[in-house]
Structure formats: C-alpha cells, structure tokens
Coordinates of C-alpha atoms (C1' of nucleotides) in Angstrom, one line a residue:
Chain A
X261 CA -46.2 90.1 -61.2
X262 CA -44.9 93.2 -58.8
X263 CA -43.3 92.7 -55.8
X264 CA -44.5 93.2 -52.6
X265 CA -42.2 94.9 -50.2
X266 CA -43.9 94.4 -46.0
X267 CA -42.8 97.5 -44.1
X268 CA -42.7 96.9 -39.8
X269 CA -42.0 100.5 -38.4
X270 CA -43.6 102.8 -35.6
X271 CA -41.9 105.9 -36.7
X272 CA -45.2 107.0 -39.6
X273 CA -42.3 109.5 -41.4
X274 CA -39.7 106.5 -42.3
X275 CA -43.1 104.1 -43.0
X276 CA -44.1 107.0 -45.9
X277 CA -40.6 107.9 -47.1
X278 CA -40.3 103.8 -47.8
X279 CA -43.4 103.3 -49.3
X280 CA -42.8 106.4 -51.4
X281 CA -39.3 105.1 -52.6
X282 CA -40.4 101.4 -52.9
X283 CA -43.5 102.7 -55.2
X284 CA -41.6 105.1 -57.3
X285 CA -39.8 101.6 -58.2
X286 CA -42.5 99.6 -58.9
X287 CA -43.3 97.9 -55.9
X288 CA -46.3 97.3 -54.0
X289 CA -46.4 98.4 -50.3
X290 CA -48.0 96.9 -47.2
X291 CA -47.2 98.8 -43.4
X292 CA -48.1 98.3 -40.2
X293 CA -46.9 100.2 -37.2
X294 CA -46.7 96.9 -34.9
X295 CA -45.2 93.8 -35.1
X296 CA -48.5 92.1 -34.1
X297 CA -50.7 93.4 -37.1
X298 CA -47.6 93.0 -39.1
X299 CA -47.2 89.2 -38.4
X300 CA -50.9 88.6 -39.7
X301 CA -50.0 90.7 -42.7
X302 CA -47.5 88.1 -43.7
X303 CA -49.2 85.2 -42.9
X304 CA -52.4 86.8 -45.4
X305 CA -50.7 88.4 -47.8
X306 CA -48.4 87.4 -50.5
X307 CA -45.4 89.1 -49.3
X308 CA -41.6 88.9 -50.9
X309 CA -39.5 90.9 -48.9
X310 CA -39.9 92.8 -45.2
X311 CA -38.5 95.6 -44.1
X312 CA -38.3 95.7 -40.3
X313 CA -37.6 98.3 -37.6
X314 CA -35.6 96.6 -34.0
X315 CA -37.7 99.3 -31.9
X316 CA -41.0 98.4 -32.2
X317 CA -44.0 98.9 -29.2
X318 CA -44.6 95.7 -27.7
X319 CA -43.5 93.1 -29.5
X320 CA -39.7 93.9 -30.7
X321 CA -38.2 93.4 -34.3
X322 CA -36.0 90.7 -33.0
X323 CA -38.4 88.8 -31.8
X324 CA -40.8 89.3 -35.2
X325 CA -37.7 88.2 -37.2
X326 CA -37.4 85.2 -35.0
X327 CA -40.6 84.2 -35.8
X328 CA -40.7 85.1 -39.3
X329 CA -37.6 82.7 -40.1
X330 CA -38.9 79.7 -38.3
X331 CA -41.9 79.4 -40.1
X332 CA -41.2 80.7 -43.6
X333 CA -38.8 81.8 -46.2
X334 CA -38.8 85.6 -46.8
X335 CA -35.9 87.4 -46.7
X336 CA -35.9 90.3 -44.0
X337 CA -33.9 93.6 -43.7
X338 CA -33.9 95.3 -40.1
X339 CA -33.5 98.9 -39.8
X340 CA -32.1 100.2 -36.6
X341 CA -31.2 103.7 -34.8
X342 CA -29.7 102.0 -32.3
X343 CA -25.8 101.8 -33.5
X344 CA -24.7 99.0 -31.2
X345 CA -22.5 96.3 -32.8
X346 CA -25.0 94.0 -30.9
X347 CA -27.7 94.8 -32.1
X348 CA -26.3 94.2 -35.9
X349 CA -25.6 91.0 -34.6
X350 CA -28.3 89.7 -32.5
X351 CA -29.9 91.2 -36.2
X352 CA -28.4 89.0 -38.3
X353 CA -27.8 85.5 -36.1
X354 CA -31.5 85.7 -36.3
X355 CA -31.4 85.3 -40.0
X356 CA -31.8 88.7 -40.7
X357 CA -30.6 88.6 -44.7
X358 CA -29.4 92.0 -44.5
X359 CA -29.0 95.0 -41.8
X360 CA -29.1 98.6 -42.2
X361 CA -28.8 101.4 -39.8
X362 CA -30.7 104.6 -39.8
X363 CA -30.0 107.2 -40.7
X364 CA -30.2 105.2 -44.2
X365 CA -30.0 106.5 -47.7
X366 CA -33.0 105.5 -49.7
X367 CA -30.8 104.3 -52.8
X368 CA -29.0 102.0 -50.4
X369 CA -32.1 100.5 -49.1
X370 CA -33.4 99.9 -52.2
X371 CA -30.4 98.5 -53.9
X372 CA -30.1 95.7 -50.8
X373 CA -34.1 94.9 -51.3
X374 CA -33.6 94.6 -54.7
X375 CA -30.4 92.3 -54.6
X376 CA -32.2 90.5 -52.1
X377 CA -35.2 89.9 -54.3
X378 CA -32.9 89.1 -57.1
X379 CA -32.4 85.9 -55.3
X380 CA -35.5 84.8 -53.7
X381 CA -37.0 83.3 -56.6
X382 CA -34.0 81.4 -58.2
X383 CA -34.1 79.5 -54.2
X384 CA -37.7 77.8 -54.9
X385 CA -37.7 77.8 -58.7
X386 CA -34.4 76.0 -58.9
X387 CA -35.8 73.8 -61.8
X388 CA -36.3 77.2 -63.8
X389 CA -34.1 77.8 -66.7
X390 CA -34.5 81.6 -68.6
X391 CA -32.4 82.8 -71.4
X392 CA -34.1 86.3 -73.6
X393 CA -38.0 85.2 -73.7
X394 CA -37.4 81.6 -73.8
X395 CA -38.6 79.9 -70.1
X396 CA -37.5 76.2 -69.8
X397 CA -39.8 75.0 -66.7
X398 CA -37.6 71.9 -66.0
X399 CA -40.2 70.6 -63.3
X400 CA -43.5 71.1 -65.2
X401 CA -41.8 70.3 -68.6
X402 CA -43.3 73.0 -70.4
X403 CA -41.5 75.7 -72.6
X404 CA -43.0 79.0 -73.0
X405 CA -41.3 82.2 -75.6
X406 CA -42.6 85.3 -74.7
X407 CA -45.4 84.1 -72.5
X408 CA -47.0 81.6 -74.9
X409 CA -46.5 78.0 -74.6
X410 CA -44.9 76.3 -76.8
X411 CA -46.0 72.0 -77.6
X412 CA -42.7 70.3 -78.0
X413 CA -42.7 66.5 -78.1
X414 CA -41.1 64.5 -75.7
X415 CA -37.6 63.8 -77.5
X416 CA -38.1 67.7 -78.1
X417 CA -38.4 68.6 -75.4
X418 CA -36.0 66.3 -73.2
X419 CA -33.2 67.4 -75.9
X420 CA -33.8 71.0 -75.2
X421 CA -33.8 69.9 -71.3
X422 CA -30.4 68.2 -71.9
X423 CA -29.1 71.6 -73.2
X424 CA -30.6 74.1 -70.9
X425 CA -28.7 71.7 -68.2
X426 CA -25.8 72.9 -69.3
X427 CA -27.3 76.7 -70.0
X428 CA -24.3 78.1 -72.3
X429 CA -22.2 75.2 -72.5
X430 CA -21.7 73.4 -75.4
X431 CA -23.0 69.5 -75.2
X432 CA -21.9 67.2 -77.8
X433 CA -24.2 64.7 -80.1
X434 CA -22.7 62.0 -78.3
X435 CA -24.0 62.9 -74.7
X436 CA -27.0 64.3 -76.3
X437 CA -27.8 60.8 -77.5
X438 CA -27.1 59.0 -74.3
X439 CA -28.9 61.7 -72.4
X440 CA -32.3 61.4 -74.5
X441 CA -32.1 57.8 -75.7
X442 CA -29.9 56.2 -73.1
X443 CA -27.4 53.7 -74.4
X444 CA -28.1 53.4 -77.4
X445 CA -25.9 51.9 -80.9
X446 CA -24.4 54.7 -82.2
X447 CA -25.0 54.5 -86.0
X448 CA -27.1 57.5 -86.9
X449 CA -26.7 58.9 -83.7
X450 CA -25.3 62.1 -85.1
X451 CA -28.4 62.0 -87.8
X452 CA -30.8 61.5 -85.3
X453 CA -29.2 64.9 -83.1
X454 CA -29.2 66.7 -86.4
X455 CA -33.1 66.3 -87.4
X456 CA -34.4 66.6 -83.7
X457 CA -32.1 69.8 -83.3
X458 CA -33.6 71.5 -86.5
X459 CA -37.3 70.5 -85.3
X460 CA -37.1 71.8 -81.7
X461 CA -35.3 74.6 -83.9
X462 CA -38.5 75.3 -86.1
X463 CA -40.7 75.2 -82.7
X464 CA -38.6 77.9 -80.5
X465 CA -36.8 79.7 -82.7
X466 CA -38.3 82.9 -84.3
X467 CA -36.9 81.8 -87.5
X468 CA -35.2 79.2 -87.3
X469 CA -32.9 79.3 -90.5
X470 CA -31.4 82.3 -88.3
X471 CA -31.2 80.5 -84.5
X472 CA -30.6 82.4 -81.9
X473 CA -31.0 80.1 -78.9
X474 CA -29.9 77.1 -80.2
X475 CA -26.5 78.0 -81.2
X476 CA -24.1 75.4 -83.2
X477 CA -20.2 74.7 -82.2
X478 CA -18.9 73.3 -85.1
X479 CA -17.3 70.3 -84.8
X480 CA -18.3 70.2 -80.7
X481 CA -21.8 70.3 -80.5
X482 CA -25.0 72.4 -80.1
X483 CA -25.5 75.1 -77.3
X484 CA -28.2 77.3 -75.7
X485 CA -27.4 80.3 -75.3
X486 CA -27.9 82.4 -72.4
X487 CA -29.0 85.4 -73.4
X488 CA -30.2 88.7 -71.4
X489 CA -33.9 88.8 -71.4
X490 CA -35.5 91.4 -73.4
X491 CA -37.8 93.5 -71.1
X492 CA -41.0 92.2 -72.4
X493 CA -42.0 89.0 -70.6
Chain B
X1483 CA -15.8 70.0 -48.9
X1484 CA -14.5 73.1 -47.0
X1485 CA -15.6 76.5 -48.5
X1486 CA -12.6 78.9 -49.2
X1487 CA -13.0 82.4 -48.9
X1488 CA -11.1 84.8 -51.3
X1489 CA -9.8 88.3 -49.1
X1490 CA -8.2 91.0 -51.5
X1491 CA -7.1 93.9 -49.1
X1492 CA -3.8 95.4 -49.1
X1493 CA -3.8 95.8 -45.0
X1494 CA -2.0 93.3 -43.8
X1495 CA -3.8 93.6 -40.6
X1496 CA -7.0 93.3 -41.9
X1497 CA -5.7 90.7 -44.2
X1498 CA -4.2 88.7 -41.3
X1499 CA -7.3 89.3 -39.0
X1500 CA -10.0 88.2 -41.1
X1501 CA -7.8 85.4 -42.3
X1502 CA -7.5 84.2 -38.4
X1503 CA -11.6 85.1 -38.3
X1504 CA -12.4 82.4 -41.1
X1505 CA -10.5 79.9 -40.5
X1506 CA -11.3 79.7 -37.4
X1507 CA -14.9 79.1 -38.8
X1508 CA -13.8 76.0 -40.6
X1509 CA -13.2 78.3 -43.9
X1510 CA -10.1 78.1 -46.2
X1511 CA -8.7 81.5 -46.8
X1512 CA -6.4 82.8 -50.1
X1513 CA -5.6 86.4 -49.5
X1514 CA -4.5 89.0 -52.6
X1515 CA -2.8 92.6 -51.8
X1516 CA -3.7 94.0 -55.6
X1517 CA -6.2 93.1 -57.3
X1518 CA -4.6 91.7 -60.4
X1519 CA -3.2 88.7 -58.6
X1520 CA -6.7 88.3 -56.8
X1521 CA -8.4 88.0 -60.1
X1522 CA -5.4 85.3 -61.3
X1523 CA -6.5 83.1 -57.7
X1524 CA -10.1 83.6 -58.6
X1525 CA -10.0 82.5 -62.0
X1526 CA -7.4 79.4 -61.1
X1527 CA -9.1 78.5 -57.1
X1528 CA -11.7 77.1 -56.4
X1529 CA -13.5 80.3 -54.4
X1530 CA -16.7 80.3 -53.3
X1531 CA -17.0 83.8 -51.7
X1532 CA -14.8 87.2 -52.3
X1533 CA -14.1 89.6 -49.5
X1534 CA -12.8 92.4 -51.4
X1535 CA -11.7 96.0 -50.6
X1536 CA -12.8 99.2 -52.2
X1537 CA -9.3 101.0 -52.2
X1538 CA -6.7 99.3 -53.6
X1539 CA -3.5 100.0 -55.4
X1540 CA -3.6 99.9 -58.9
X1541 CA -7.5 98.3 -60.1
X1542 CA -9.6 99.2 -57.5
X1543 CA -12.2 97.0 -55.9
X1544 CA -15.1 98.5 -57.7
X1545 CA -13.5 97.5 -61.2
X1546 CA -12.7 94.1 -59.9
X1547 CA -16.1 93.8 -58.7
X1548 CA -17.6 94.5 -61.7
X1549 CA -15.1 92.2 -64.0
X1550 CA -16.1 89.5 -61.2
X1551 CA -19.6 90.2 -61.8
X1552 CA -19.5 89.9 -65.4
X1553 CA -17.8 86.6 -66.0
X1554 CA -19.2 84.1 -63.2
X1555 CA -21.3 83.6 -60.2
X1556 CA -19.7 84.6 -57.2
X1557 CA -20.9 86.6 -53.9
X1558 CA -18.4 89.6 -53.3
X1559 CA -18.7 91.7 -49.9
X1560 CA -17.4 95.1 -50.0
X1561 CA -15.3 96.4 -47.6
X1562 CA -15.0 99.7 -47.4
X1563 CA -13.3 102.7 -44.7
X1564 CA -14.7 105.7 -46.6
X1565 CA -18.3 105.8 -45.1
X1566 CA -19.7 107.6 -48.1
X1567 CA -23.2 106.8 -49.2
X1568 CA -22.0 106.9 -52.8
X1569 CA -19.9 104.1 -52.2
X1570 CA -21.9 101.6 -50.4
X1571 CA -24.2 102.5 -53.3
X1572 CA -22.0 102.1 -56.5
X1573 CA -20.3 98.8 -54.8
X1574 CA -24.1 97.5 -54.8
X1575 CA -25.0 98.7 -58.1
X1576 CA -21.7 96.8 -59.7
X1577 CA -23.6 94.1 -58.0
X1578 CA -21.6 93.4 -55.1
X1579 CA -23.9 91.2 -52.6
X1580 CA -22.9 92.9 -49.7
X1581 CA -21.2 96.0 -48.2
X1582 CA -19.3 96.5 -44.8
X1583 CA -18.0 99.7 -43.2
X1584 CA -14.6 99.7 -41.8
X1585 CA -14.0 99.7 -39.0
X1586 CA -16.3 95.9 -38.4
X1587 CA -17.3 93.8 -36.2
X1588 CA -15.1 90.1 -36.9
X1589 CA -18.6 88.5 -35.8
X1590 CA -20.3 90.5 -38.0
X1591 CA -18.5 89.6 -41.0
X1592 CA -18.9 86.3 -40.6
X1593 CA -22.4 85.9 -40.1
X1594 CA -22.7 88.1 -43.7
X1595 CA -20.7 86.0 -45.2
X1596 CA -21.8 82.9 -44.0
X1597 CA -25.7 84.5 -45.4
X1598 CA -24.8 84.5 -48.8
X1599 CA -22.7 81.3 -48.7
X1600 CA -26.4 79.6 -47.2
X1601 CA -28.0 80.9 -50.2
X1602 CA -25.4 80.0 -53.1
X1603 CA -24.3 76.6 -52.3
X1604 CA -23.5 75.3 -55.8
X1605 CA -20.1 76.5 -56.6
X1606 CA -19.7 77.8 -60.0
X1607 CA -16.7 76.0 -61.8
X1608 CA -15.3 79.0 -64.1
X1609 CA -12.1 78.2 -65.0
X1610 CA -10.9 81.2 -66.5
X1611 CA -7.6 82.1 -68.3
X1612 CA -7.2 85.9 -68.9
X1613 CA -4.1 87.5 -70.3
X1614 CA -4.1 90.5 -71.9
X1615 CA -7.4 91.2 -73.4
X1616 CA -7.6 87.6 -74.1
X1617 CA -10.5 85.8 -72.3
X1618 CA -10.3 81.7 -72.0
X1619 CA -13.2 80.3 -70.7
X1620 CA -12.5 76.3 -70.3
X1621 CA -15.7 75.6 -68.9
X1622 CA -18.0 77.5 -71.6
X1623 CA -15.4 76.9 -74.7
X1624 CA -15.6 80.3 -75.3
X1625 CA -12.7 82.8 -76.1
X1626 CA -13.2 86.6 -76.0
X1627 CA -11.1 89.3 -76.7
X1628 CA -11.9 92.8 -75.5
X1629 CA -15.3 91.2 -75.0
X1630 CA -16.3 90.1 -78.3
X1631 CA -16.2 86.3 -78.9
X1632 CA -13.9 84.8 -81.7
X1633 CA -15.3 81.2 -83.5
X1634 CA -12.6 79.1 -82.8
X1635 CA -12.5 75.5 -84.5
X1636 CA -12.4 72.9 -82.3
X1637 CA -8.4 71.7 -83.3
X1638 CA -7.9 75.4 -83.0
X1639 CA -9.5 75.5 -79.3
X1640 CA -7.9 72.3 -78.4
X1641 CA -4.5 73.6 -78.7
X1642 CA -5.7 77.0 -77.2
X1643 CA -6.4 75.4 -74.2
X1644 CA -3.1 73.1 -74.2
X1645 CA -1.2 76.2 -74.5
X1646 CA -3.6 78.2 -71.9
X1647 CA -3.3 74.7 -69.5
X1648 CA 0.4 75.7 -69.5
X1649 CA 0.0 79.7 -69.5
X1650 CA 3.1 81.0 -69.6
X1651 CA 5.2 78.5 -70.0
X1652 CA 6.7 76.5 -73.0
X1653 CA 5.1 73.6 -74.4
X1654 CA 6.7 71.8 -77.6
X1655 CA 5.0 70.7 -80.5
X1656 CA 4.9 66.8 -79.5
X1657 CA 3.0 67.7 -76.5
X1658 CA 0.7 69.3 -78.4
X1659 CA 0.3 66.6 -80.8
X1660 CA -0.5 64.2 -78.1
X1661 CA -2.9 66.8 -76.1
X1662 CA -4.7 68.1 -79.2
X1663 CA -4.9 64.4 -81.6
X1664 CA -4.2 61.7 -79.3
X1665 CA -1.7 59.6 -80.2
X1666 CA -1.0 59.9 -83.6
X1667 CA 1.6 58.9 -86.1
X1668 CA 4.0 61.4 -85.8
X1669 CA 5.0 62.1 -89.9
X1670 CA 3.9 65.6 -90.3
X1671 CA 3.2 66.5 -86.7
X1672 CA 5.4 69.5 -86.7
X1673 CA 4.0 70.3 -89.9
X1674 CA 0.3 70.3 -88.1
X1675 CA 0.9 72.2 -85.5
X1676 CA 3.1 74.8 -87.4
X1677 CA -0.2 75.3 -89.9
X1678 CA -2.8 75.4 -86.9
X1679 CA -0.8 77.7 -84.8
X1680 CA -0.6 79.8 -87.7
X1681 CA -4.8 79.7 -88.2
X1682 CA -5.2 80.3 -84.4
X1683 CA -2.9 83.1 -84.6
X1684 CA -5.6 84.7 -87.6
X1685 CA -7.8 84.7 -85.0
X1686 CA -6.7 85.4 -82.1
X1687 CA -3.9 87.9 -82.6
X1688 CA -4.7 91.5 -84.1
X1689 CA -1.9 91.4 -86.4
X1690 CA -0.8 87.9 -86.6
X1691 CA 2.6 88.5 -88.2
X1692 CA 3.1 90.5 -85.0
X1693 CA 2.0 87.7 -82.3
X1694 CA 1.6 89.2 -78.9
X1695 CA -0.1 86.4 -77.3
X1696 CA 1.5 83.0 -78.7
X1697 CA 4.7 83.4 -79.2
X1698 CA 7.2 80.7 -80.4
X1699 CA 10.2 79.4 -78.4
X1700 CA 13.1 78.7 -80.9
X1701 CA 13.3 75.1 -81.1
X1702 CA 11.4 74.5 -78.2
X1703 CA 7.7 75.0 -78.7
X1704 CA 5.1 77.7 -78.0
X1705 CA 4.5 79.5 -74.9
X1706 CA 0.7 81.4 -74.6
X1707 CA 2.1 84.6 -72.6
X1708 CA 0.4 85.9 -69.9
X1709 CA -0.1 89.1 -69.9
X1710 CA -1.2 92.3 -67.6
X1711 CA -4.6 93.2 -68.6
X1712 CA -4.9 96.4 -70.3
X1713 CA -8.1 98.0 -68.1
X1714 CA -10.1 98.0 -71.4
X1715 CA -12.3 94.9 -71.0
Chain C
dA1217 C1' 29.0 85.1 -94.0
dT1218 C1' 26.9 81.1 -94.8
dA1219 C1' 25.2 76.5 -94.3
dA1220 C1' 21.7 74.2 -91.7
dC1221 C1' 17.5 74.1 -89.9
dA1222 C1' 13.2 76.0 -87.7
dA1223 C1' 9.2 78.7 -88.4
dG1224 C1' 6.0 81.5 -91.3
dA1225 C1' 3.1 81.7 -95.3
dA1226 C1' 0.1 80.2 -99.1
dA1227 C1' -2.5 77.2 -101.9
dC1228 C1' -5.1 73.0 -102.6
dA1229 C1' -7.8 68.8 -102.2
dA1230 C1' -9.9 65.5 -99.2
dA1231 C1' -12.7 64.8 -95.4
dA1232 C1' -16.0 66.1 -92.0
dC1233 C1' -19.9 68.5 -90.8
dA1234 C1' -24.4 71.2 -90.6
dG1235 C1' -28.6 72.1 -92.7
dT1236 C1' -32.4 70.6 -95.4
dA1237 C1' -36.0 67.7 -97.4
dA1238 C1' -38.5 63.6 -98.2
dC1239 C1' -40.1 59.3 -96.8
dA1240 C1' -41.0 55.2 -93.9
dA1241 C1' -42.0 53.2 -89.4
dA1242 C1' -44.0 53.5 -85.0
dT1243 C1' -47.3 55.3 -81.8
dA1244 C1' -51.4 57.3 -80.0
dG1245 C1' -56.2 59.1 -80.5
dT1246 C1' -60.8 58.5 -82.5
Chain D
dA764 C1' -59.4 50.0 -88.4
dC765 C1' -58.2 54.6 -89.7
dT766 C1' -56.0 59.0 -89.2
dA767 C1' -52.7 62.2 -87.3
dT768 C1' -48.7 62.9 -84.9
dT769 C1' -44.2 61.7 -83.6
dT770 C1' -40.0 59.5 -84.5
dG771 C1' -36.2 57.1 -87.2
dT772 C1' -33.8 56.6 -91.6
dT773 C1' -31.7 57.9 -95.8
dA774 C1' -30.0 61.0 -99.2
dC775 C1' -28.3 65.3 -101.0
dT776 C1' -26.0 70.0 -100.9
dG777 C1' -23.1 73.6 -99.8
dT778 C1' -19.8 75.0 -96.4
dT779 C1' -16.0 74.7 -93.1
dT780 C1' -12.3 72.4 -91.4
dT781 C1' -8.2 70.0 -91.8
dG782 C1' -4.0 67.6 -93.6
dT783 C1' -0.6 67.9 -97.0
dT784 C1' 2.7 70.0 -99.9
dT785 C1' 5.6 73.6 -101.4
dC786 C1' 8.0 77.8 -100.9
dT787 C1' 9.7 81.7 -98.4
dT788 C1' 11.5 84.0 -94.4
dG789 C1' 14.1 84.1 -90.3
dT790 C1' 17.3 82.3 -86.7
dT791 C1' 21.4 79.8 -84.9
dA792 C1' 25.9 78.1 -84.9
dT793 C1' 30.2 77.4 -87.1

DNA sequence: ATAACAAGAAACAAAACAGTAACAAATAGT
DNA sequence: ACTATTTGTTACTGTTTTGTTTCTTGTTAT
C-alpha cells in the first residue's frame, strides 16, 4: 500500500518541487494551497504524513497543526521561511513531529518523512510481529508468509505467539510449556515442545528440514529469528 | 521511572548546559566526552535517548550512530555546528531520529527530545558487552565477532557471561563453578573449567593458543579483557 | 636449575538432546 | 455415530555436548 504524503503550502513552486520529490520516491501526493481545503483533505482522505507551511492565507499552519493533533494521529512536519527560534518552537509544542526551515534540501525532507513514517505504523499495530516474509498478527491471530495465510492450530499457533514475544530471544521448553499449557506436570514436557516445534516447523517454514525462522539453541531452547524482510511482501 | 538521557559531546559547555537543561525537565543525564566511553555507558545504563555530537575526537558521532543503530533500539539526536546539508543528511541516513544545528535553542531541544521519547516508551533492555571485536549480547544470548555469530554451547555461554559479568576483572575457577553448575561437588571442578575454557577459547579466540580475549591469571582465575575496539565492526 | 604445581592439550565414553516417525487419544464437524 | 483434524505419547536414531582421564607444557619459588 503507498503512502500518502498531505502537502499545506501557498507558495505553487515548493507545492510541485515536493510532490515531484515525494513521487520520484514512491509516494502518493495530495496539495492544497489553504489550510481550510487542506483540513477536509485529511479528514476524507487516507493520509499518513503532512507536510505543512507556518505562512499560510487565512488560516495559519499553527493553528492547522493545532487542530490536526487534537483530533487525530498523523505525524506533521512544518516548513517555515521564517527563521525565528519561536516559531520552531511554537512549531513543535504544538506537536509538530518534526520542523524544517526553508530553504530546505529535498534529501533532508525526505529522509525526516521517511523516518517519520517508519514509525507511524509500529504505534497502532503494536500487536504486529514481522521477521523476512513471515507476519505474526498477534491481535487477529493469524500468520501469513509472503502474503498468504497460513492455518496453524491453536497450540500452533500460541507456541509461535510465545516465540515471536520474545522476537530473537531464545525461550526455553520449560516456559514454552507453561506459556501454552499453563502449569502443567512436567513429564513429556520437553516431548510435547519437540513435536509441536517440528509441526508449526512443517507449516511456516519453506522447508522445514532446513528452518530458517525457527532457529534451535542447543541445550537453551528454540528462537525466531528476526530477520530483514526480503523486498517482496 | 525517570528517563535518562545519554549526552556524548566533548564541549564541556554544551555538555554542562544541556546537562542543566534535562534535568531540570525531570531527566537523568550521563554525559561522555569520546565516544568509546559513551558506547561502554550505553551498553552498561539504562538509556533511553542519546544526544550525541557529530565531531568528536577519535570515533566520530556518525560511526557511533550507526554501531548504535545496528545493535538496539534507541532514538539518537544529532548535534551538529557544521551546517552542511550533507551532514544533516548522512546523520539521518545512519538513522539518527533527529538532527539539531548548533548553535540551539535549550527549549528546542527538549521539546525534540521529549517527541521521540513520547513515541518510544518501552525501553529496550540490551545489555551489551563489547571488547575488541567481541560482541556479548546478554539479552539475545548471542555472541558476535566482527559481526558474524559464533554457536556457543550453553556451559560454554554460561561461563562467557560469568567472565563478561566481571569484564575485566579476575574471577577464579570456584566462582565459576558455582555461577556456571550451581553448587556442585567440587572433585574435578578445576578440571571443568580448565577443559571448557579451553572449548570457549576454540571458538572464540582466532588463534586460541594465542588468547587475546580470556586470558588466565596465574593461580588466580580468568579475566575476559576488555579491549578497545578495533573500528572494524 | 629444579622441584612443585598450575595450565594447556588431546582423546574417549557417557549423557543429553534434537529431529523424525508412527500411533493412540481427544475433539470437533457432518 | 462416523470421519477428519488436532493433540499427546512413545520409541528410535544420529549428533552434540560434556565430564573424566591422562599427558604435556609452562610458570613460580626455593
């Protein structure tokens, strides 16, 4: 799903040499020369990041911002000419997430939406747990590789939760046992770990006589790996 | 729980200013002048936010950034009196989460820093024991050198981390014993932790009948040496 | 220098462990 | 009640780890 960057500014030249930039990248562009139309933008659109000018006809950036961070979560960047200390400030008490002054460089700009973006969705999605294609959806329960969904049963399912809770960590049969089958006598316990491991095994991994999420720690315990996602999805 | 901020600048005004600034705010503040000793506090503190200086003696902030950036979750704001675009830009692009021009604003500061503090409240508990190219991660159970991982077993790691618990400093074979098997009958203890030792030392050392890392203390025990890092990885 | 002792090295067997498969019991869907 | 799926149990195999022993090398103190 693309991005959408929201761009507030009067001046038409900075509006096109944004939207040029942010496109190059990837991104989808909205614009609107007043804060007015720019406000009903946001609250229609699907918007994940704005870009908004201080100087602005009417209606002032400040003001915009204000409004923007009492009713929603976006993260906001104000651009300013003016160079005043105040300004950056006023900017920023407002929940401004980041604050950059004109004349800008376009790499800059786009580095601080991008690291801003970089967070936005790990704030809602807390319960979201990635490593390469795997996707551990922690609130739904369901596991996906590569975009397809994969049916793991419930003790599959709440082992791999157990292990993606400690993402790269290694977790031991004993706690996997009391985290999946609550107290519980302990004879087979390491059995029962062993089977359940090499059937969620045969359900995520590629091929599973050769894991590569679901890494052992001899002696310790089992551990999912975080790994880099690959660029497909 | 009072957040501590990390400040590696090798001003002593600044140091002392922003110091005054934070806690002021309620913050904790450890301050580094190089940044070999900041990344000793970072890996052994509890930090939660890294103020951190692009020219420094020796490593300079953007190599520390990056080293940050690789091994744990931590917001880093550069700081910064050259004012060239290519800096703010290759600070962001090692990932720093932030970038500040000297001279600033105290306010102005904070409020960035208190901004990415709002948005990464879980604390990240990385404890990290570096020396040389040796990496120790005690919270992953992991140990690196020059970046790639070695298998350790787990009496190997155990006593790894006894020796890395007391880095630098001597710790005799009965200690060991205790730390790595509990209490234990002690026939053949020395004997144990003569042969491990030597196993860890395959592993861990390049040459191990050349130790650079653990080396033995006549009599005494065996001390895990800390070591500069080499700026290899 | 040499005896006394600590540490390094190598080899071996026993124990612990992970992976695998097959099968029985329990559970849910039809 | 019957079938399919899920879950628990047991057994077997090959590998890795670990404790023990023995021998060699190196260090310290007399």
């Amino acid at each position: 799903m693309r991005q959408t960057i929201m761009i507030i500014e009067d001046d038409p030249h900075i509006v096109s040499l944004l939207a040029y930039v942010f496109e190059d990248e990837g991104y989808s562009v909205l614009s609107s020369a007043t804060a007015e139309e720019g406000w009903d933008l946001i609250c229609t659109q699907q918007v994940d990041l704005v870009i908004l000018d201080i100087n602005l006809p009417g209606i002032d950036g400040l003001q915009l911002c204000n409004r923007i961070k009492e009713h929603m979560v976006l993260p906001v960047i104000m651009l300013s000419s003016r160079d005043k200390d105040d300004d950056v400030i006023s900017g920023l008490e407002l929940g401004a997430d980041d604050y950059i002054k004109k004349p800008f460089n376009h790499r800059e700009v786009l580095l601080r939406a991008g690291n801003l973006l970089k967070r936005a969705p790990e704030r809602d999605e807390t319960l979201l747990v990635t490593t390469g294609d795997l996707m551990i959806d922690l609130t739904k329960e369901r596991v996906s590789r590569s975009g397809t969904v994969l049916e793991l049963t419930p003790i599959e399912f709440s082992i791999l939760r157990t292990l993606a809770e400690s993402l790269d960590r290694i977790v031991s049969w004993q706690v996997i046992c009391s985290e999946v089958w609550g107290s519980r006598d302990w004879e087979g316990g390491h059995e029962l770990v062993k089977v359940n491991i090499r059937r969620l095994r045969k359900k995520i991994e590629l091929d599973p006589s050769e894991p590569v999420y679901i890494m052992n720690a001899w002696g310790r315990g089992y551990r999912l790996l975080k790994l880099e996602y690959a660029d497909s999805l």
